[in-house]
Amino acid sequence: MFDEIMEKFEGSPSQQAVIRLLLERGFSVNDQGRVVSGGIEIPNTGIAREAEVDRRVVDSTTDAILDDEELRRIFQNISSIPSLMDLAPVLDLSVLTVEVADADEPGIVATVTSKLADADISIRQTISEDPEFTDDPKLYIITDEPIPGDLLNDLSNLGFVRRITIA
């Protein structure tokens, strides 16, 4: 799906940058063509600054979204979720990041979370990036306690794991 969305803007790398930002942040586009998060309107100048494009590119991108029924359905229904990842150091939580070879392989989340549960590690939040919307999707698991080295080794040895990092 991500590739299909990006193809609609293949002639404009600037518009692709705006689309990527909207998808990554879970920002919606309302009927008036304004970028919103929930009911809060985000100024186009802020979106433009973050995407490193001119404000008019944001306007033309939101217009194109509203003119395309498929894009309209996607961008009027997408939403963001609060994440504990940035708060983890403040709250003394651990963040396990799992990068995989093939994000479409079934059972990745179940396998990793089962191994943590078997080790009696409480999971506060799990965020799985959608392989349809990001180029390099990752699985983030926020835990109450540090993950022991032997469990990190076990997770690293799973066939689908490309890399594991802990913060």
PDB file of C-alpha atoms in Angstrom, residues 23-164:
ATOM      1  CA  LEU A  23       1.976   8.529   7.424  1.00  0.00           C
ATOM      2  CA  GLU A  24       4.831   8.357   9.941  1.00  0.00           C
ATOM      3  CA  ARG A  25       3.100  10.697  12.382  1.00  0.00           C
ATOM      4  CA  GLY A  26      -0.425   9.423  11.811  1.00  0.00           C
ATOM      5  CA  PHE A  27      -1.671  12.864  10.758  1.00  0.00           C
ATOM      6  CA  SER A  28      -5.076  13.110   9.046  1.00  0.00           C
ATOM      7  CA  VAL A  29      -6.398  15.501   6.424  1.00  0.00           C
ATOM      8  CA  ASN A  30      -9.835  16.983   7.126  1.00  0.00           C
ATOM      9  CA  ASP A  31     -12.502  17.966   4.576  1.00  0.00           C
ATOM     10  CA  GLN A  32     -11.041  21.475   4.397  1.00  0.00           C
ATOM     11  CA  GLY A  33      -7.616  20.112   3.401  1.00  0.00           C
ATOM     12  CA  ARG A  34      -6.026  20.940   6.749  1.00  0.00           C
ATOM     13  CA  VAL A  35      -3.589  18.557   8.421  1.00  0.00           C
ATOM     14  CA  VAL A  36      -4.910  17.481  11.814  1.00  0.00           C
ATOM     15  CA  SER A  37      -4.038  15.266  14.723  1.00  0.00           C
ATOM     16  CA  GLY A  38      -7.345  14.306  16.250  1.00  0.00           C
ATOM     17  CA  GLY A  39      -9.208  17.593  16.291  1.00  0.00           C
ATOM     18  CA  ILE A  40      -6.095  19.750  16.509  1.00  0.00           C
ATOM     19  CA  GLU A  41      -5.136  21.574  13.323  1.00  0.00           C
ATOM     20  CA  ILE A  42      -1.433  21.611  12.496  1.00  0.00           C
ATOM     21  CA  PRO A  43      -0.289  24.668  10.536  1.00  0.00           C
ATOM     22  CA  ASN A  44       0.986  23.879   7.048  1.00  0.00           C
ATOM     23  CA  THR A  45       4.088  25.928   7.809  1.00  0.00           C
ATOM     24  CA  GLY A  46       4.970  23.453  10.570  1.00  0.00           C
ATOM     25  CA  ILE A  47       4.412  20.467   8.299  1.00  0.00           C
ATOM     26  CA  ALA A  48       6.474  22.159   5.573  1.00  0.00           C
ATOM     27  CA  ARG A  49       9.333  22.912   7.955  1.00  0.00           C
ATOM     28  CA  GLU A  50       9.435  19.323   9.234  1.00  0.00           C
ATOM     29  CA  ALA A  51       9.241  17.840   5.710  1.00  0.00           C
ATOM     30  CA  GLU A  52      11.752  20.434   4.457  1.00  0.00           C
ATOM     31  CA  VAL A  53       9.448  21.644   1.682  1.00  0.00           C
ATOM     32  CA  ASP A  54       7.651  24.860   0.791  1.00  0.00           C
ATOM     33  CA  ARG A  55       4.255  25.451   2.457  1.00  0.00           C
ATOM     34  CA  ARG A  56       2.588  25.422  -0.951  1.00  0.00           C
ATOM     35  CA  VAL A  57       3.718  21.801  -1.412  1.00  0.00           C
ATOM     36  CA  VAL A  58       1.716  20.873   1.682  1.00  0.00           C
ATOM     37  CA  ASP A  59      -1.330  22.640   0.184  1.00  0.00           C
ATOM     38  CA  SER A  60      -0.997  20.848  -3.146  1.00  0.00           C
ATOM     39  CA  THR A  61      -0.462  17.504  -1.424  1.00  0.00           C
ATOM     40  CA  THR A  62      -3.566  17.818   0.745  1.00  0.00           C
ATOM     41  CA  ASP A  63      -5.548  18.926  -2.333  1.00  0.00           C
ATOM     42  CA  ALA A  64      -4.359  15.817  -4.186  1.00  0.00           C
ATOM     43  CA  ILE A  65      -5.321  13.646  -1.217  1.00  0.00           C
ATOM     44  CA  LEU A  66      -8.851  15.040  -1.190  1.00  0.00           C
ATOM     45  CA  ASP A  67      -9.176  14.655  -4.981  1.00  0.00           C
ATOM     46  CA  ASP A  68      -8.307  10.929  -4.864  1.00  0.00           C
ATOM     47  CA  GLU A  69     -11.006   8.791  -3.225  1.00  0.00           C
ATOM     48  CA  GLU A  70      -8.571   6.078  -2.100  1.00  0.00           C
ATOM     49  CA  LEU A  71      -6.160   8.596  -0.563  1.00  0.00           C
ATOM     50  CA  ARG A  72      -9.053  10.509   1.000  1.00  0.00           C
ATOM     51  CA  ARG A  73     -10.257   7.328   2.775  1.00  0.00           C
ATOM     52  CA  ILE A  74      -6.759   6.597   4.062  1.00  0.00           C
ATOM     53  CA  PHE A  75      -5.857  10.096   5.219  1.00  0.00           C
ATOM     54  CA  GLN A  76      -9.220  10.869   6.754  1.00  0.00           C
ATOM     55  CA  ASN A  77      -9.108   7.717   8.861  1.00  0.00           C
ATOM     56  CA  ILE A  78      -5.476   7.479   9.932  1.00  0.00           C
ATOM     57  CA  SER A  79      -4.647   8.401  13.527  1.00  0.00           C
ATOM     58  CA  SER A  80      -1.652   8.471  15.799  1.00  0.00           C
ATOM     59  CA  ILE A  81      -1.187   6.648  19.081  1.00  0.00           C
ATOM     60  CA  PRO A  82       0.733   7.878  22.118  1.00  0.00           C
ATOM     61  CA  SER A  83       4.081   6.178  22.512  1.00  0.00           C
ATOM     62  CA  LEU A  84       6.093   5.498  25.650  1.00  0.00           C
ATOM     63  CA  MET A  85       9.337   5.223  23.651  1.00  0.00           C
ATOM     64  CA  ASP A  86      10.473   8.806  24.172  1.00  0.00           C
ATOM     65  CA  LEU A  87       9.355   8.696  27.811  1.00  0.00           C
ATOM     66  CA  ALA A  88      11.152   5.425  28.551  1.00  0.00           C
ATOM     67  CA  PRO A  89      14.340   7.021  29.951  1.00  0.00           C
ATOM     68  CA  VAL A  90      12.290   9.357  32.149  1.00  0.00           C
ATOM     69  CA  LEU A  91      10.049   6.554  33.434  1.00  0.00           C
ATOM     70  CA  ASP A  92      12.941   4.078  33.801  1.00  0.00           C
ATOM     71  CA  LEU A  93      11.532   1.740  31.159  1.00  0.00           C
ATOM     72  CA  SER A  94      13.408  -0.330  28.593  1.00  0.00           C
ATOM     73  CA  VAL A  95      12.804  -0.206  24.841  1.00  0.00           C
ATOM     74  CA  LEU A  96      13.556  -3.285  22.775  1.00  0.00           C
ATOM     75  CA  THR A  97      13.749  -2.641  19.030  1.00  0.00           C
ATOM     76  CA  VAL A  98      13.530  -5.657  16.738  1.00  0.00           C
ATOM     77  CA  GLU A  99      14.435  -5.337  13.065  1.00  0.00           C
ATOM     78  CA  VAL A 100      13.500  -8.298  10.899  1.00  0.00           C
ATOM     79  CA  ALA A 101      14.505  -9.687   7.528  1.00  0.00           C
ATOM     80  CA  ASP A 102      10.909 -10.091   6.305  1.00  0.00           C
ATOM     81  CA  ALA A 103       8.272  -8.046   8.122  1.00  0.00           C
ATOM     82  CA  ASP A 104       5.480  -9.933   6.326  1.00  0.00           C
ATOM     83  CA  GLU A 105       6.419 -13.189   8.044  1.00  0.00           C
ATOM     84  CA  PRO A 106       3.596 -14.270  10.373  1.00  0.00           C
ATOM     85  CA  GLY A 107       4.144 -14.731  14.111  1.00  0.00           C
ATOM     86  CA  ILE A 108       6.904 -12.176  14.730  1.00  0.00           C
ATOM     87  CA  VAL A 109       5.060 -10.238  17.436  1.00  0.00           C
ATOM     88  CA  ALA A 110       3.682 -13.419  19.028  1.00  0.00           C
ATOM     89  CA  THR A 111       7.078 -15.101  19.161  1.00  0.00           C
ATOM     90  CA  VAL A 112       8.934 -12.134  20.655  1.00  0.00           C
ATOM     91  CA  THR A 113       6.244 -11.255  23.201  1.00  0.00           C
ATOM     92  CA  SER A 114       5.870 -14.913  24.220  1.00  0.00           C
ATOM     93  CA  LYS A 115       9.590 -15.147  24.933  1.00  0.00           C
ATOM     94  CA  LEU A 116       9.367 -12.016  27.099  1.00  0.00           C
ATOM     95  CA  ALA A 117       6.306 -13.354  28.932  1.00  0.00           C
ATOM     96  CA  ASP A 118       8.023 -16.723  29.486  1.00  0.00           C
ATOM     97  CA  ALA A 119      10.871 -14.776  31.135  1.00  0.00           C
ATOM     98  CA  ASP A 120       8.312 -13.043  33.394  1.00  0.00           C
ATOM     99  CA  ILE A 121       8.964  -9.633  31.850  1.00  0.00           C
ATOM    100  CA  SER A 122       5.988  -7.284  31.890  1.00  0.00           C
ATOM    101  CA  ILE A 123       5.261  -5.479  28.618  1.00  0.00           C
ATOM    102  CA  ARG A 124       3.959  -1.914  28.934  1.00  0.00           C
ATOM    103  CA  GLN A 125       3.492  -1.241  25.218  1.00  0.00           C
ATOM    104  CA  THR A 126       4.089  -2.880  21.859  1.00  0.00           C
ATOM    105  CA  ILE A 127       4.300  -0.903  18.625  1.00  0.00           C
ATOM    106  CA  SER A 128       4.607  -2.723  15.345  1.00  0.00           C
ATOM    107  CA  GLU A 129       5.234  -0.557  12.314  1.00  0.00           C
ATOM    108  CA  ASP A 130       3.188  -1.574   9.310  1.00  0.00           C
ATOM    109  CA  PRO A 131       5.318  -2.932   6.456  1.00  0.00           C
ATOM    110  CA  GLU A 132       2.798  -1.409   4.047  1.00  0.00           C
ATOM    111  CA  PHE A 133       3.532   2.126   5.277  1.00  0.00           C
ATOM    112  CA  THR A 134       7.227   2.187   6.160  1.00  0.00           C
ATOM    113  CA  ASP A 135      10.301   1.114   4.232  1.00  0.00           C
ATOM    114  CA  ASP A 136      12.022  -0.560   7.189  1.00  0.00           C
ATOM    115  CA  PRO A 137       9.351  -1.560   9.720  1.00  0.00           C
ATOM    116  CA  LYS A 138      10.399  -2.266  13.278  1.00  0.00           C
ATOM    117  CA  LEU A 139       8.834  -3.845  16.329  1.00  0.00           C
ATOM    118  CA  TYR A 140       9.183  -1.791  19.510  1.00  0.00           C
ATOM    119  CA  ILE A 141       8.480  -3.326  22.876  1.00  0.00           C
ATOM    120  CA  ILE A 142       8.545  -1.195  26.018  1.00  0.00           C
ATOM    121  CA  THR A 143       9.087  -3.137  29.234  1.00  0.00           C
ATOM    122  CA  ASP A 144       9.079  -2.330  32.936  1.00  0.00           C
ATOM    123  CA  GLU A 145      12.480  -3.856  33.489  1.00  0.00           C
ATOM    124  CA  PRO A 146      15.721  -4.415  31.607  1.00  0.00           C
ATOM    125  CA  ILE A 147      15.890  -7.476  29.371  1.00  0.00           C
ATOM    126  CA  PRO A 148      18.574  -9.944  30.505  1.00  0.00           C
ATOM    127  CA  GLY A 149      21.487 -10.659  28.192  1.00  0.00           C
ATOM    128  CA  ASP A 150      20.658 -14.337  27.733  1.00  0.00           C
ATOM    129  CA  LEU A 151      17.149 -13.439  26.558  1.00  0.00           C
ATOM    130  CA  LEU A 152      18.584 -10.832  24.172  1.00  0.00           C
ATOM    131  CA  ASN A 153      20.825 -13.558  22.755  1.00  0.00           C
ATOM    132  CA  ASP A 154      17.832 -15.905  22.375  1.00  0.00           C
ATOM    133  CA  LEU A 155      15.871 -13.199  20.572  1.00  0.00           C
ATOM    134  CA  SER A 156      18.844 -12.365  18.345  1.00  0.00           C
ATOM    135  CA  ASN A 157      19.076 -16.013  17.315  1.00  0.00           C
ATOM    136  CA  LEU A 158      15.502 -16.171  16.028  1.00  0.00           C
ATOM    137  CA  GLY A 159      15.542 -16.823  12.287  1.00  0.00           C
ATOM    138  CA  PHE A 160      13.555 -13.728  11.361  1.00  0.00           C
ATOM    139  CA  VAL A 161      15.650 -11.278  13.418  1.00  0.00           C
ATOM    140  CA  ARG A 162      18.075  -9.073  11.524  1.00  0.00           C
ATOM    141  CA  ARG A 163      19.086  -6.875  14.455  1.00  0.00           C
ATOM    142  CA  ILE A 164      18.086  -6.104  18.031  1.00  0.00           C
TER     143      ILE A 164
END
